[in-house]
Every structure is written in C-alpha cells, then in structure tokens.
Tab-separated table of C-alpha atoms and ligand atoms in Angstrom:
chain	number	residue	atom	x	y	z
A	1	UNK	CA	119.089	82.495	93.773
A	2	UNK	CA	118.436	81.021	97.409
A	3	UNK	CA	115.219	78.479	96.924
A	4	UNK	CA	112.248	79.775	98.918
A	5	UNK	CA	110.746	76.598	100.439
A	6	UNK	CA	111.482	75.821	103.931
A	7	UNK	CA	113.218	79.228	104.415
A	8	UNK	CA	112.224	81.575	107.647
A	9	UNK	CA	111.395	85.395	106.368
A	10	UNK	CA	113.068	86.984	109.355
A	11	UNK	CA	114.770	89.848	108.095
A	12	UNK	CA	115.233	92.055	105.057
A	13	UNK	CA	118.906	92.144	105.354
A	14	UNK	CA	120.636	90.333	103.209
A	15	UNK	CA	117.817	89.789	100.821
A	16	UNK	CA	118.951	90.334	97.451
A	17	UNK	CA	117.101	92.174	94.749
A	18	UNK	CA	116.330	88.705	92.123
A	19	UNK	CA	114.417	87.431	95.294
A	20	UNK	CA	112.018	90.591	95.517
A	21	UNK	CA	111.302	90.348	91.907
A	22	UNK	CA	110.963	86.969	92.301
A	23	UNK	CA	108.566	87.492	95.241
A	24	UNK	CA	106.372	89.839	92.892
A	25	UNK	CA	106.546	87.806	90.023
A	26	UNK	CA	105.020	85.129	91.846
A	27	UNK	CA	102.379	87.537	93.365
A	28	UNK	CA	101.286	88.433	89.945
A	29	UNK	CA	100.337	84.940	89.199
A	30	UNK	CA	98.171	84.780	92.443
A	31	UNK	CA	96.506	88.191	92.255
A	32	UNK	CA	93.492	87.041	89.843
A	33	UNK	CA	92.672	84.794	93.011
A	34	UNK	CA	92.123	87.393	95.203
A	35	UNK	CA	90.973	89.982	93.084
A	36	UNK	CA	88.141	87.172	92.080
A	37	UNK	CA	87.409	86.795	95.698
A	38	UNK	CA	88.099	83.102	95.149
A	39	UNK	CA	89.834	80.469	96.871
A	40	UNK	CA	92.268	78.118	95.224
A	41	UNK	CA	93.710	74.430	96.505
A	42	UNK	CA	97.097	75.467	96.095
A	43	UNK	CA	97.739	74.710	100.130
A	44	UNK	CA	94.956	72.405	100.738
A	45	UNK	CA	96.931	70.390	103.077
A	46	UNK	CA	98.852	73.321	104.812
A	47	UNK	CA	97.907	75.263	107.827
A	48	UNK	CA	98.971	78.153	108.976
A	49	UNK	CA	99.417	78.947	112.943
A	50	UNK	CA	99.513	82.500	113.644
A	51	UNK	CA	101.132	83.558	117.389
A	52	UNK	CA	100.435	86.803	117.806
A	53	UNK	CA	102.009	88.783	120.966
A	54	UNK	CA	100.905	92.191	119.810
A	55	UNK	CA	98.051	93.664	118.995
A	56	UNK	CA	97.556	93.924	114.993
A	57	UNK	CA	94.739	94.165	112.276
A	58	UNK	CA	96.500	93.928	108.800
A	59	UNK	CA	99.208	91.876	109.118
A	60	UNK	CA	97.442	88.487	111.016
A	61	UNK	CA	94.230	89.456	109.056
A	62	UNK	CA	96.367	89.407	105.915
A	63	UNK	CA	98.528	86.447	106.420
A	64	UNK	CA	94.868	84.512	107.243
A	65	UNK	CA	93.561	85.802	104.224
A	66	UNK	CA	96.048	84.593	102.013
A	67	UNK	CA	96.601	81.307	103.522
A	68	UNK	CA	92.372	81.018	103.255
A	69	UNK	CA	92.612	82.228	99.598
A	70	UNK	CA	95.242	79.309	98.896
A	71	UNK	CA	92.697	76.331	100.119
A	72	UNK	CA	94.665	76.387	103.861
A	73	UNK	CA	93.369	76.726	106.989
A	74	UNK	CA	94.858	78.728	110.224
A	75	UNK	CA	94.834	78.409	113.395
A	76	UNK	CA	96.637	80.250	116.600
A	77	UNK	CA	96.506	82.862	119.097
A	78	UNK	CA	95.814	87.101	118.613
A	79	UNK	CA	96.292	87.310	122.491
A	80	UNK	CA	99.087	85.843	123.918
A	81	UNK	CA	97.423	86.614	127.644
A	82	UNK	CA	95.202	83.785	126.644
A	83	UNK	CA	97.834	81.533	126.460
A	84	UNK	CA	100.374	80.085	128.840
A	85	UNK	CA	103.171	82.797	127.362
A	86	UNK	CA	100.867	85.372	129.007
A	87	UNK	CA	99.823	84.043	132.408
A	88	UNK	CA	101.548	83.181	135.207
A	89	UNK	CA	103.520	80.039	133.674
A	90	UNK	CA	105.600	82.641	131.206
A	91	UNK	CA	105.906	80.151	128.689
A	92	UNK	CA	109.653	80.297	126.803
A	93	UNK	CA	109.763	80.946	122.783
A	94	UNK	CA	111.313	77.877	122.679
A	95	UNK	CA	108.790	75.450	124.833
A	96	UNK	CA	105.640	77.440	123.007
A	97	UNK	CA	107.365	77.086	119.097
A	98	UNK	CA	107.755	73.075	120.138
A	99	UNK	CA	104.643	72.944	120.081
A	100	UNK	CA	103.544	75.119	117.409
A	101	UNK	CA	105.528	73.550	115.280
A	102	UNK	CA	103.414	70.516	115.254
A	103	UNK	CA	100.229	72.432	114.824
A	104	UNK	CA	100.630	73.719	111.453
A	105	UNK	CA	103.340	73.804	108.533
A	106	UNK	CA	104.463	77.491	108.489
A	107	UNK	CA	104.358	79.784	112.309
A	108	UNK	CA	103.611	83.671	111.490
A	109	UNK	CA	105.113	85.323	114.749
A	110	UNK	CA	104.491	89.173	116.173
A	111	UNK	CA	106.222	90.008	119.802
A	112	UNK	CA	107.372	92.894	121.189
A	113	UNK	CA	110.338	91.638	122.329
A	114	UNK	CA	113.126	92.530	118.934
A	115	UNK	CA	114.427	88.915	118.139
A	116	UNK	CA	111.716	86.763	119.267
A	117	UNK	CA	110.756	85.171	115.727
A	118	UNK	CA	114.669	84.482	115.128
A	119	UNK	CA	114.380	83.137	119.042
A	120	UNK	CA	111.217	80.819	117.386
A	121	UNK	CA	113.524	79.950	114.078
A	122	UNK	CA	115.996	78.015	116.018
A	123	UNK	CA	113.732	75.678	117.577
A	124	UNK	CA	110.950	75.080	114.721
A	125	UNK	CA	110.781	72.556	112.276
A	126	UNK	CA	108.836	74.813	109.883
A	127	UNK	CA	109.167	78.239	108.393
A	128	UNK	CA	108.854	81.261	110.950
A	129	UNK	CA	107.541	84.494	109.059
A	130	UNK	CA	108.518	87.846	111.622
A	131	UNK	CA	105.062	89.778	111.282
A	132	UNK	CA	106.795	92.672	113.478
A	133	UNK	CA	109.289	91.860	116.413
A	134	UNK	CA	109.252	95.040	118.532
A	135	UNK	CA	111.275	97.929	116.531
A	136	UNK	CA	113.170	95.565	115.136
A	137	UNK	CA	112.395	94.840	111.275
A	138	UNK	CA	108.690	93.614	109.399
A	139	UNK	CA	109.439	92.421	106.394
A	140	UNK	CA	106.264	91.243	104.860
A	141	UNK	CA	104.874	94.867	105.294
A	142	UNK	CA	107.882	96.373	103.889
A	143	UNK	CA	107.589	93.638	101.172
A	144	UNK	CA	104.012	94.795	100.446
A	145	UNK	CA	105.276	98.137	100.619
A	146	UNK	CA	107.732	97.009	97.654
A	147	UNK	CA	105.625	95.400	95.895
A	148	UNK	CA	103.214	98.149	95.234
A	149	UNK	CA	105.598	100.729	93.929
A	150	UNK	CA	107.120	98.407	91.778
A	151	UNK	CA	103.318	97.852	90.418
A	152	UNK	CA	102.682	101.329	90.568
A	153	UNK	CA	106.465	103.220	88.917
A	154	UNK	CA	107.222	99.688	87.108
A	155	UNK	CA	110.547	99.628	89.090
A	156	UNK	CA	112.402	100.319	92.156
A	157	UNK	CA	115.788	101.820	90.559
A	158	UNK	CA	115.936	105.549	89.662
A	159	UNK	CA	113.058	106.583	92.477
A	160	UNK	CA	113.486	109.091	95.221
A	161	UNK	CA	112.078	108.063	98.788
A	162	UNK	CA	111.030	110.594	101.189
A	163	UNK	CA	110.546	108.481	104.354
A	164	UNK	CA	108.762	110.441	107.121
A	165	UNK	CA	107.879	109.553	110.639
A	166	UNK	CA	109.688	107.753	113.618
A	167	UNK	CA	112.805	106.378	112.181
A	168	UNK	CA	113.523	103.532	115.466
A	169	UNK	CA	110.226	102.123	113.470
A	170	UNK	CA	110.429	98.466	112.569
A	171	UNK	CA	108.949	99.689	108.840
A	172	UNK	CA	111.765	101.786	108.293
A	173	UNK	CA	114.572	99.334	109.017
A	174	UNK	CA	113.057	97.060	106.556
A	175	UNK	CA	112.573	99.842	104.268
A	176	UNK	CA	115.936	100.622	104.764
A	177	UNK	CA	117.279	97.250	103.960
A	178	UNK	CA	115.325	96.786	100.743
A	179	UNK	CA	116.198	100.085	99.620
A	180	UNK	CA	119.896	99.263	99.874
A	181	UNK	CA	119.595	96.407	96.762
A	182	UNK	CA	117.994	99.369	94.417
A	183	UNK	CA	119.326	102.796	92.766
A	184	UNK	CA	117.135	104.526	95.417
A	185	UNK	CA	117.924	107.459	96.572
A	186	UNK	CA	116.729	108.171	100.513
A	187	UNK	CA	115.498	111.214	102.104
A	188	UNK	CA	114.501	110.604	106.048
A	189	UNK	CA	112.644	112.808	107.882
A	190	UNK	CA	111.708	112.654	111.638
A	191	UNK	CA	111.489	114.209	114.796
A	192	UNK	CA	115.315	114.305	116.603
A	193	UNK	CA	114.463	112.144	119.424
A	194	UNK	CA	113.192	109.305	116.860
A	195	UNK	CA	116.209	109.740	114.101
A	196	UNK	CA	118.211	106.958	112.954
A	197	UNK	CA	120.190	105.843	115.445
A	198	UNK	CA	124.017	105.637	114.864
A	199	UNK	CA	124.649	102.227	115.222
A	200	UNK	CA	121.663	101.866	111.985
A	201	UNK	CA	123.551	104.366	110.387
A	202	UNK	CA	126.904	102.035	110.466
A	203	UNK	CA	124.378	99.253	108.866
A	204	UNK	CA	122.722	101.121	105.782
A	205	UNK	CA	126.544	102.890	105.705
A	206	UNK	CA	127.875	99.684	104.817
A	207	UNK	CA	124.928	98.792	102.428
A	208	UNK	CA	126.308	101.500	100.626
A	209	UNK	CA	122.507	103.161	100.740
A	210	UNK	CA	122.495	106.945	99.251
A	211	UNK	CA	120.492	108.531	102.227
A	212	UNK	CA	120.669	112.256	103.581
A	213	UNK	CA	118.181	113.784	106.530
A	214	UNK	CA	116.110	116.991	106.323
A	215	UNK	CA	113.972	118.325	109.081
A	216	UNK	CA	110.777	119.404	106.983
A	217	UNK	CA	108.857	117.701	104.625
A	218	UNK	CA	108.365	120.886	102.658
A	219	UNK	CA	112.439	120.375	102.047
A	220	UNK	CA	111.903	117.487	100.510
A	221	UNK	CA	108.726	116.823	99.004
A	222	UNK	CA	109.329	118.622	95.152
A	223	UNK	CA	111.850	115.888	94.357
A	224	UNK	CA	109.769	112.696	95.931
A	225	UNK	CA	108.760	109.688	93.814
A	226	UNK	CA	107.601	107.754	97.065
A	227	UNK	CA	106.217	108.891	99.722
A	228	UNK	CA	106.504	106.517	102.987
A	229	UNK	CA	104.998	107.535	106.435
A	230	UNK	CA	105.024	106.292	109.684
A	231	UNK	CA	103.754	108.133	112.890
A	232	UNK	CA	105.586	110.254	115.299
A	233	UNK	CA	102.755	109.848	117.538
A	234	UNK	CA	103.257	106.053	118.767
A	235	UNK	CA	103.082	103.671	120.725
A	236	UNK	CA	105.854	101.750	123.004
A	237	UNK	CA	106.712	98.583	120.382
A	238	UNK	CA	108.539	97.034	123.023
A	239	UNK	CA	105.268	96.702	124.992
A	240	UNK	CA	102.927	93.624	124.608
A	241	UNK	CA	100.141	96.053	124.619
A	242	UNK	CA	99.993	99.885	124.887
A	243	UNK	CA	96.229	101.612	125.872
A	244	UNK	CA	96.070	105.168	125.062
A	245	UNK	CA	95.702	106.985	128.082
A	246	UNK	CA	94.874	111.091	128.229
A	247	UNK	CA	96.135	113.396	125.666
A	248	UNK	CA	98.968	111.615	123.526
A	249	UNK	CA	99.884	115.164	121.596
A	250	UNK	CA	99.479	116.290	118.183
A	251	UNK	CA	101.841	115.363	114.985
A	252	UNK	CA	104.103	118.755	114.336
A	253	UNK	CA	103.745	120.388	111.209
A	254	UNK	CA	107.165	119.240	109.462
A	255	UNK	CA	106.080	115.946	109.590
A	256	UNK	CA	102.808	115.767	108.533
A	257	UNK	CA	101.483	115.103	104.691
A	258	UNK	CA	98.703	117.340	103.989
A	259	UNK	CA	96.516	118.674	100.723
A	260	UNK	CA	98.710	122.075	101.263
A	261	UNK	CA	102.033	120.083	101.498
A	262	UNK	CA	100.587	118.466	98.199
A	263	UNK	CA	100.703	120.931	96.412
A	264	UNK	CA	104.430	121.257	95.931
A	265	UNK	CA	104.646	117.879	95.176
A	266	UNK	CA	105.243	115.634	91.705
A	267	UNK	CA	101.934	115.054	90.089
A	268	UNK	CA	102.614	111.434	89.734
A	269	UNK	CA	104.291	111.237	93.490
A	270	UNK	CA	102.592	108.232	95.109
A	271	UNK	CA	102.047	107.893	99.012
A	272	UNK	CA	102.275	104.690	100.991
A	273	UNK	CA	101.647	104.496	104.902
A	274	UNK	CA	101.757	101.081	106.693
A	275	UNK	CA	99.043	102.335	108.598
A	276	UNK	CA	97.300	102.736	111.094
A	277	UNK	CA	97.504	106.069	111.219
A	278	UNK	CA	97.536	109.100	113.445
A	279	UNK	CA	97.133	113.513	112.415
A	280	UNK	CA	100.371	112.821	110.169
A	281	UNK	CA	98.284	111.585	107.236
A	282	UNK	CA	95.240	113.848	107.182
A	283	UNK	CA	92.332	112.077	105.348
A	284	UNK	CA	91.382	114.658	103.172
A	285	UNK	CA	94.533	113.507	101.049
A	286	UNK	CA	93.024	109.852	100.956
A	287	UNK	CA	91.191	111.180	97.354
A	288	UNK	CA	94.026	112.053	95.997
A	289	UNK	CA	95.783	110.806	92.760
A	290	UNK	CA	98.167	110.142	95.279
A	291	UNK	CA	97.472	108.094	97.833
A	292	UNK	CA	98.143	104.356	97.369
A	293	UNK	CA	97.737	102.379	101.211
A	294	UNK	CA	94.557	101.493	100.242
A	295	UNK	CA	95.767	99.231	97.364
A	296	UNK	CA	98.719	97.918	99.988
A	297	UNK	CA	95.526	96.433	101.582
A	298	UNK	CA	94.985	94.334	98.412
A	299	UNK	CA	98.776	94.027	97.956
A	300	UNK	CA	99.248	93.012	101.283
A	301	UNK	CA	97.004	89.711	100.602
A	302	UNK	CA	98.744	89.034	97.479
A	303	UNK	CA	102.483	89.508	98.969
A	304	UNK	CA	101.165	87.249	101.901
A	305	UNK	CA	100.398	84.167	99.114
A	306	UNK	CA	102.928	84.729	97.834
A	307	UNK	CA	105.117	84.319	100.406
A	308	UNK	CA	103.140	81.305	101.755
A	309	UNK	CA	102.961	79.768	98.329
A	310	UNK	CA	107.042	80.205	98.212
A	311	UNK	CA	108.383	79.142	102.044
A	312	UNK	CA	105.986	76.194	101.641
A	313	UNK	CA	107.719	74.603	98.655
A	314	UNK	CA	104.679	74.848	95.840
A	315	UNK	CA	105.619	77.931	93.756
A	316	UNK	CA	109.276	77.980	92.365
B	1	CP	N1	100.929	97.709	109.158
B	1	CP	C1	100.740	96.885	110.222
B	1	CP	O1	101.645	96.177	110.657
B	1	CP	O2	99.475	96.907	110.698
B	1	CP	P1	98.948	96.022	111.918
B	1	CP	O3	99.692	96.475	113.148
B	1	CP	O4	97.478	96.294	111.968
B	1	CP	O5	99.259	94.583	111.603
C-alpha cells in the first residue's frame, strides 16, 4: 500500500480499497477524541491553512475541527474576495499556493474552478487536500460518506446504492470512484438534464462499476441498502458564489425521499445526504431509523483526523 504522509488527497480515482480501510481503521483509533470532546497533541506543531474559494459550512468547519482536536492550529481564508485572488490583482493558484505553502504544513483547497487543488499540488511543498473543486470530485466528503456505511452495514461489498439527485455533482463522481473498488452494485437516479454524462460513463465503464439508471425512486427503493442524495435544486458549482434570487423551483416527485417513499423501503435501509439540503429530503424523515447525515457530521470530524493524522506523516 501507497504510504500516506506527504501525499495530496486530490481525487478518488485510483484509490484502492486497502487505503479506505486503512483510512477507517485509523479513524477508529481517533474517534474516542472527538467523541470526548477533547483535544489531543498528536499535531502540536502542525497547522493547517484552509483557502477556501467557495462558500461552505461542513467541510472547512470539519477539516478545522479535526486539525483543533489533534493539538494544531489553522489558519486561512473562507472568502477569497478578501484576498488578492478575489480583487482586482487576480492572484494565480500558483503565486497564492507559494505562499501558502509556507504558512502551514498541509493546504485544504475549495474553488469553483474543476482542477484548481491539482493546479495548487504542483506548486506546494506540502499536502493539498481538494475540499470540492467545482463539479469535479470531493473526496473527503465522499470518504466520510464511506466511512459511515462501513460503520453502519460493517462493509462496503454486497450493498446496493441508490444514488439520487444531480449526477454532474462533485459527490457523485467520488462516489462513483469509491464504489468501483467494492462489490457494489449502483442504481442512479436523476433528472435527464443532470444524468451522467457520457464521457463519466466511459470512466466508471472502465472501472468495471455494475451501475444501471431508473427514472423514479419508487423503481428502485425496495432493493436499496444505501441511500445517497444530492439536490436537483442547485446551485452553479462553477461559480465562486451563487445568491438565490426569486423562485428557484420545487424538487419533482421521482426524486425526492419522503416518509411515503419509506415505506417501500428495507427496514434496515440507511440514508446519507452530503447536505445541505433542499425539498428532496423532507425533514419529517430525519426521525427515522433511517436517516444517518447526522452521524456523517461526527464522521466527518473523525475522517478529517484521520486524514490529517495520515498526509502529515504521524499515523501509519
Ligand atoms: N457537504 C459539503 O460539502 O458541505 P459544505 O458545502 O457545507 O462544505
């Protein structure tokens, strides 16, 4: 197995199964940290820099979390307008990462543009971790995402997804990826103007992932293990920052999860959803046996340690 420490967590592609069990394994031993609500000194001497381009609540909030659980501290930017990237200088990738780089030990990177983190990669001296580069791939989320129904089903072979939502999402490429090292079997759902698009296809094609589409989540839902959501109702990703503005429509039936659509599902069926959320996750199923993206909040610290504690060269 590739070593951890020093690597950049760019991309779920390519990453083999042995390194997302050693991922979890490794977030098991950190868990009783955060579940304590205590903070080790396992990174005293490490900081984190966080250079966020788009907006986001879990995934910087996470990543600071985890680093502050481990003894570190952080530093960095949530708004890139406040920073010579976002005014009228335009600062490069590569002129702002030069000098990140000597700001902190590991860079945690969102932008909107697809690519940017692998753009920051090539000129840092640290580890870049891609919190979510436009609709191209996040693979800490889909990590946490991972990590949870391998907690929750005790393992990731033999499970049937039912992924619903906006398949150009960055989420669902990862997803896709990760699913391709397990005996999962896919089911996508999604709106035809947000489907996998065919040059995707030839990618999870060629991972050999065992995949069909359906157009309603009532075709699907009897035979799900996992239930993964995204919104139809979104934002641009490729935009640094997209307000709301007047009436942004209402999720159609087929892919929203509901108590009704419940009802014809497994009784031990578990939900996950990145969030945030729109009308395609109704909160009266947020009581449910079923729901389980309020533990990815906890399991989204712990995968964040753990990937902190491993590109950083202290947990083997
Ligand atoms: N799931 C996720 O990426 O959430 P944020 O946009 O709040 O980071």
């Amino acid at each position: 197995m590739r070593s951890f420490a020093g690597r950049d967590i760019l991309s779920l592609k390519g990453f083999e199964r042995n390194e997302f069990f050693r991922l979890f394994e490794i977030a098991d031993r950190l868990a009783p940290i955060a579940r304590d609500r205590k903070r080790s000194d396992l990174l005293k001497d490490k900081t984190l820099v966080t250079a966020f381009y788009q907006p986001s609540t879990r995934t910087r909030l996470a990543h600071e979390a985890a680093m502050l659980r481990l003894g570190g501290v952080v530093t960095g930017f949530s708004d890139a307008k406040m920073t010579r990237a976002g005014d009228f200088y335009q600062e490069s990738i590569k002129d702002t990462v030069h000098m990140l780089e000597y700001y902190g030990d590991v860079i945690v990177m969102r932008h909107f543009k697809q690519g940017a983190p692998q753009e920051a990669a090539k000129w840092a001296s640290v580890p870049v971790i891609n919190a979510g580069d436009g609709w191209g791939e996040h693979p800490t989320q889909v990590l946490t995402d991972m990590y949870t129904i391998w907690k929750e089903k005790g393992t990731l072979d033999g499970l049937n997804f039912l992924l619903i939502g906006d398949m150009r999402m960055r989420t669902m490429h990862s997803m896709s990826y990760a699913m391709a090292q397990f005996d999962i079997n896919a089911t996508y759902i999604s709106p035809p103007e947000m489907s996998l698009l065919p040059e995707f296809k030839e990618e999870i094609d060629a991972l050999n992932l065992n995949y069909r589409e359906v157009d309603h989540v009532k075709d699907a839902i009897a035979d799900a293990d996992v239930i993964y959501m995204e919104p139809v109702v979104q934002p641009d990703y490729t935009k640094a920052r997209d307000e709301r503005s007047g009436d942004v429509g209402l999720t159609p039936a087929q892919y929203q999860v509901t108590l009704d659509v419940m009802k014809k599902a497994r009784q031990d069926s578990i939900i996950l959803h990145s969030l945030p959320r729109m009308d395609e996750l109704l909160p009266e199923v947020d009581g449910t046996r079923h729901a389980r993206y309020w533990e990815e909040a906890f399991n989204g610290v712990v995968m964040r340690m753990s990937l902190l504690a491993s590109v950083l060269g202290v947990m083997e």
